[in-house]
Amino acid sequence: AIFADPDDRAALMAWADHLADKGDPRGEFAQVQLALEDARLSARARQELAARELELLAAHEREWLGDLAPFLLDGAVHR
């Protein structure tokens, strides 16, 4: 469903919930990012979500990027 319609928030939330239920931190990361899209959020809630987003990214970005991590995070260049 996500490939068919990448803007389908219900499908994205279902995917995020599924990952989170399985203990995959990408699920919480997606949940946080989707929540941040809500224009009705208070400034405090937005700040808390943004802080959690950064925490998750800092904890998992190398794993999520895999072999790309040295190039995207460390500026490694191999010829």
Short mmCIF file of N, CA and C in Angstrom, two decimals:
data_model
loop_
_atom_site.label_atom_id
_atom_site.label_comp_id
_atom_site.label_asym_id
_atom_site.label_seq_id
_atom_site.Cartn_x
_atom_site.Cartn_y
_atom_site.Cartn_z
N ALA A 1 0.83 -1.20 0.00
CA ALA A 1 0.00 0.00 0.00
C ALA A 1 0.87 1.26 0.00
N ILE A 2 2.00 1.22 0.70
CA ILE A 2 2.88 2.40 0.76
C ILE A 2 3.50 2.67 -0.60
N PHE A 3 3.89 1.61 -1.30
CA PHE A 3 4.47 1.80 -2.63
C PHE A 3 3.43 2.34 -3.60
N ALA A 4 2.19 1.89 -3.46
CA ALA A 4 1.13 2.34 -4.35
C ALA A 4 0.77 3.80 -4.10
N ASP A 5 0.82 4.22 -2.83
CA ASP A 5 0.48 5.60 -2.48
C ASP A 5 1.34 6.05 -1.30
N PRO A 6 2.53 6.59 -1.58
CA PRO A 6 3.45 6.99 -0.50
C PRO A 6 2.89 8.08 0.41
N ASP A 7 1.82 8.74 0.02
CA ASP A 7 1.23 9.80 0.85
C ASP A 7 0.09 9.29 1.72
N ASP A 8 -0.17 7.99 1.69
CA ASP A 8 -1.26 7.41 2.48
C ASP A 8 -0.81 7.32 3.94
N ARG A 9 -1.25 8.28 4.75
CA ARG A 9 -0.83 8.34 6.15
C ARG A 9 -1.29 7.11 6.94
N ALA A 10 -2.44 6.59 6.62
CA ALA A 10 -2.93 5.41 7.34
C ALA A 10 -2.00 4.22 7.10
N ALA A 11 -1.57 4.04 5.88
CA ALA A 11 -0.64 2.94 5.57
C ALA A 11 0.70 3.18 6.25
N LEU A 12 1.17 4.40 6.23
CA LEU A 12 2.45 4.72 6.89
C LEU A 12 2.37 4.47 8.40
N MET A 13 1.25 4.88 9.00
CA MET A 13 1.10 4.66 10.44
C MET A 13 0.99 3.17 10.75
N ALA A 14 0.29 2.42 9.91
CA ALA A 14 0.19 0.97 10.13
C ALA A 14 1.57 0.32 10.05
N TRP A 15 2.36 0.74 9.07
CA TRP A 15 3.73 0.21 8.93
C TRP A 15 4.57 0.58 10.16
N ALA A 16 4.49 1.84 10.59
CA ALA A 16 5.25 2.29 11.75
C ALA A 16 4.82 1.53 13.00
N ASP A 17 3.51 1.37 13.19
CA ASP A 17 3.01 0.63 14.35
C ASP A 17 3.47 -0.83 14.33
N HIS A 18 3.46 -1.43 13.15
CA HIS A 18 3.90 -2.82 13.01
C HIS A 18 5.38 -2.95 13.42
N LEU A 19 6.21 -2.05 12.91
CA LEU A 19 7.63 -2.10 13.27
C LEU A 19 7.83 -1.88 14.76
N ALA A 20 7.13 -0.90 15.32
CA ALA A 20 7.26 -0.60 16.75
C ALA A 20 6.81 -1.79 17.59
N ASP A 21 5.72 -2.43 17.19
CA ASP A 21 5.22 -3.59 17.93
C ASP A 21 6.23 -4.74 17.93
N LYS A 22 7.04 -4.81 16.87
CA LYS A 22 8.07 -5.86 16.79
C LYS A 22 9.36 -5.45 17.49
N GLY A 23 9.39 -4.24 18.08
CA GLY A 23 10.58 -3.78 18.78
C GLY A 23 11.61 -3.13 17.87
N ASP A 24 11.24 -2.85 16.64
CA ASP A 24 12.15 -2.22 15.68
C ASP A 24 12.12 -0.70 15.91
N PRO A 25 13.25 -0.09 16.24
CA PRO A 25 13.26 1.34 16.52
C PRO A 25 12.86 2.21 15.32
N ARG A 26 12.93 1.65 14.11
CA ARG A 26 12.47 2.41 12.94
C ARG A 26 10.99 2.71 13.05
N GLY A 27 10.25 1.86 13.73
CA GLY A 27 8.83 2.10 13.93
C GLY A 27 8.57 3.34 14.76
N GLU A 28 9.25 3.44 15.89
CA GLU A 28 9.09 4.63 16.72
C GLU A 28 9.58 5.87 15.98
N PHE A 29 10.67 5.74 15.25
CA PHE A 29 11.20 6.87 14.49
C PHE A 29 10.16 7.36 13.49
N ALA A 30 9.53 6.44 12.78
CA ALA A 30 8.49 6.81 11.81
C ALA A 30 7.28 7.41 12.53
N GLN A 31 6.89 6.85 13.67
CA GLN A 31 5.78 7.39 14.43
C GLN A 31 6.05 8.83 14.85
N VAL A 32 7.26 9.08 15.32
CA VAL A 32 7.64 10.42 15.74
C VAL A 32 7.59 11.39 14.55
N GLN A 33 8.16 10.97 13.43
CA GLN A 33 8.17 11.85 12.26
C GLN A 33 6.75 12.14 11.76
N LEU A 34 5.90 11.14 11.77
CA LEU A 34 4.51 11.36 11.37
C LEU A 34 3.80 12.28 12.35
N ALA A 35 4.05 12.12 13.63
CA ALA A 35 3.44 12.99 14.63
C ALA A 35 3.88 14.44 14.46
N LEU A 36 5.15 14.63 14.08
CA LEU A 36 5.67 15.99 13.89
C LEU A 36 4.99 16.71 12.72
N GLU A 37 4.33 15.99 11.85
CA GLU A 37 3.62 16.61 10.73
C GLU A 37 2.30 17.25 11.16
N ASP A 38 1.86 16.98 12.37
CA ASP A 38 0.59 17.50 12.86
C ASP A 38 0.74 18.98 13.23
N ALA A 39 0.10 19.84 12.47
CA ALA A 39 0.21 21.29 12.69
C ALA A 39 -0.45 21.72 14.01
N ARG A 40 -1.27 20.86 14.60
CA ARG A 40 -1.95 21.22 15.85
C ARG A 40 -1.10 20.99 17.10
N LEU A 41 0.09 20.45 16.93
CA LEU A 41 0.95 20.17 18.09
C LEU A 41 1.32 21.44 18.82
N SER A 42 1.37 21.35 20.13
CA SER A 42 1.86 22.48 20.91
C SER A 42 3.36 22.59 20.70
N ALA A 43 3.90 23.75 21.00
CA ALA A 43 5.35 23.96 20.86
C ALA A 43 6.11 22.98 21.75
N ARG A 44 5.60 22.74 22.94
CA ARG A 44 6.27 21.81 23.87
C ARG A 44 6.26 20.38 23.32
N ALA A 45 5.12 19.94 22.83
CA ALA A 45 5.02 18.58 22.27
C ALA A 45 5.94 18.45 21.07
N ARG A 46 5.98 19.47 20.22
CA ARG A 46 6.85 19.45 19.05
C ARG A 46 8.32 19.36 19.48
N GLN A 47 8.67 20.11 20.51
CA GLN A 47 10.05 20.10 21.01
C GLN A 47 10.42 18.72 21.56
N GLU A 48 9.50 18.10 22.30
CA GLU A 48 9.76 16.77 22.86
C GLU A 48 9.90 15.73 21.76
N LEU A 49 9.03 15.80 20.76
CA LEU A 49 9.11 14.85 19.66
C LEU A 49 10.39 15.04 18.86
N ALA A 50 10.76 16.29 18.62
CA ALA A 50 11.99 16.57 17.86
C ALA A 50 13.21 16.06 18.62
N ALA A 51 13.20 16.19 19.95
CA ALA A 51 14.31 15.69 20.76
C ALA A 51 14.37 14.16 20.67
N ARG A 52 13.21 13.50 20.72
CA ARG A 52 13.19 12.04 20.62
C ARG A 52 13.65 11.58 19.24
N GLU A 53 13.25 12.32 18.20
CA GLU A 53 13.69 12.01 16.84
C GLU A 53 15.22 12.03 16.77
N LEU A 54 15.84 13.05 17.35
CA LEU A 54 17.30 13.16 17.34
C LEU A 54 17.95 12.04 18.14
N GLU A 55 17.35 11.67 19.28
CA GLU A 55 17.87 10.58 20.09
C GLU A 55 17.87 9.26 19.30
N LEU A 56 16.76 8.98 18.66
CA LEU A 56 16.66 7.75 17.87
C LEU A 56 17.64 7.75 16.71
N LEU A 57 17.75 8.88 16.05
CA LEU A 57 18.68 8.96 14.93
C LEU A 57 20.12 8.77 15.40
N ALA A 58 20.49 9.42 16.49
CA ALA A 58 21.86 9.30 17.02
C ALA A 58 22.17 7.86 17.42
N ALA A 59 21.17 7.18 17.96
CA ALA A 59 21.37 5.81 18.44
C ALA A 59 21.43 4.78 17.30
N HIS A 60 20.78 5.07 16.18
CA HIS A 60 20.61 4.03 15.16
C HIS A 60 21.06 4.39 13.75
N GLU A 61 21.49 5.63 13.52
CA GLU A 61 21.75 6.04 12.13
C GLU A 61 22.82 5.20 11.45
N ARG A 62 23.86 4.83 12.15
CA ARG A 62 24.92 4.01 11.52
C ARG A 62 24.36 2.66 11.08
N GLU A 63 23.59 2.05 11.94
CA GLU A 63 22.98 0.76 11.61
C GLU A 63 22.04 0.93 10.41
N TRP A 64 21.20 1.95 10.44
CA TRP A 64 20.23 2.16 9.37
C TRP A 64 20.90 2.48 8.04
N LEU A 65 21.99 3.19 8.08
CA LEU A 65 22.69 3.56 6.85
C LEU A 65 23.57 2.43 6.32
N GLY A 66 23.98 1.52 7.19
CA GLY A 66 24.79 0.39 6.78
C GLY A 66 26.08 0.83 6.12
N ASP A 67 26.36 0.28 4.95
CA ASP A 67 27.60 0.56 4.25
C ASP A 67 27.73 2.02 3.79
N LEU A 68 26.63 2.75 3.78
CA LEU A 68 26.69 4.17 3.39
C LEU A 68 27.14 5.08 4.53
N ALA A 69 27.10 4.58 5.77
CA ALA A 69 27.42 5.41 6.92
C ALA A 69 28.77 6.12 6.82
N PRO A 70 29.86 5.44 6.46
CA PRO A 70 31.14 6.15 6.38
C PRO A 70 31.12 7.30 5.37
N PHE A 71 30.39 7.13 4.31
CA PHE A 71 30.34 8.17 3.27
C PHE A 71 29.45 9.33 3.68
N LEU A 72 28.33 9.04 4.31
CA LEU A 72 27.38 10.08 4.66
C LEU A 72 27.68 10.74 5.99
N LEU A 73 28.31 10.02 6.91
CA LEU A 73 28.54 10.56 8.24
C LEU A 73 29.98 10.96 8.50
N ASP A 74 30.91 10.29 7.84
CA ASP A 74 32.33 10.53 8.11
C ASP A 74 33.04 11.23 6.97
N GLY A 75 32.37 11.40 5.86
CA GLY A 75 33.00 12.04 4.70
C GLY A 75 34.05 11.16 4.04
N ALA A 76 33.97 9.84 4.25
CA ALA A 76 34.96 8.94 3.64
C ALA A 76 34.80 8.93 2.13
N VAL A 77 35.93 8.94 1.47
CA VAL A 77 35.93 8.87 0.01
C VAL A 77 36.92 7.79 -0.39
N HIS A 78 36.42 6.81 -1.14
CA HIS A 78 37.28 5.73 -1.64
C HIS A 78 37.35 5.84 -3.15
N ARG A 79 38.54 5.71 -3.66
CA ARG A 79 38.71 5.79 -5.12
C ARG A 79 39.03 4.43 -5.67
#
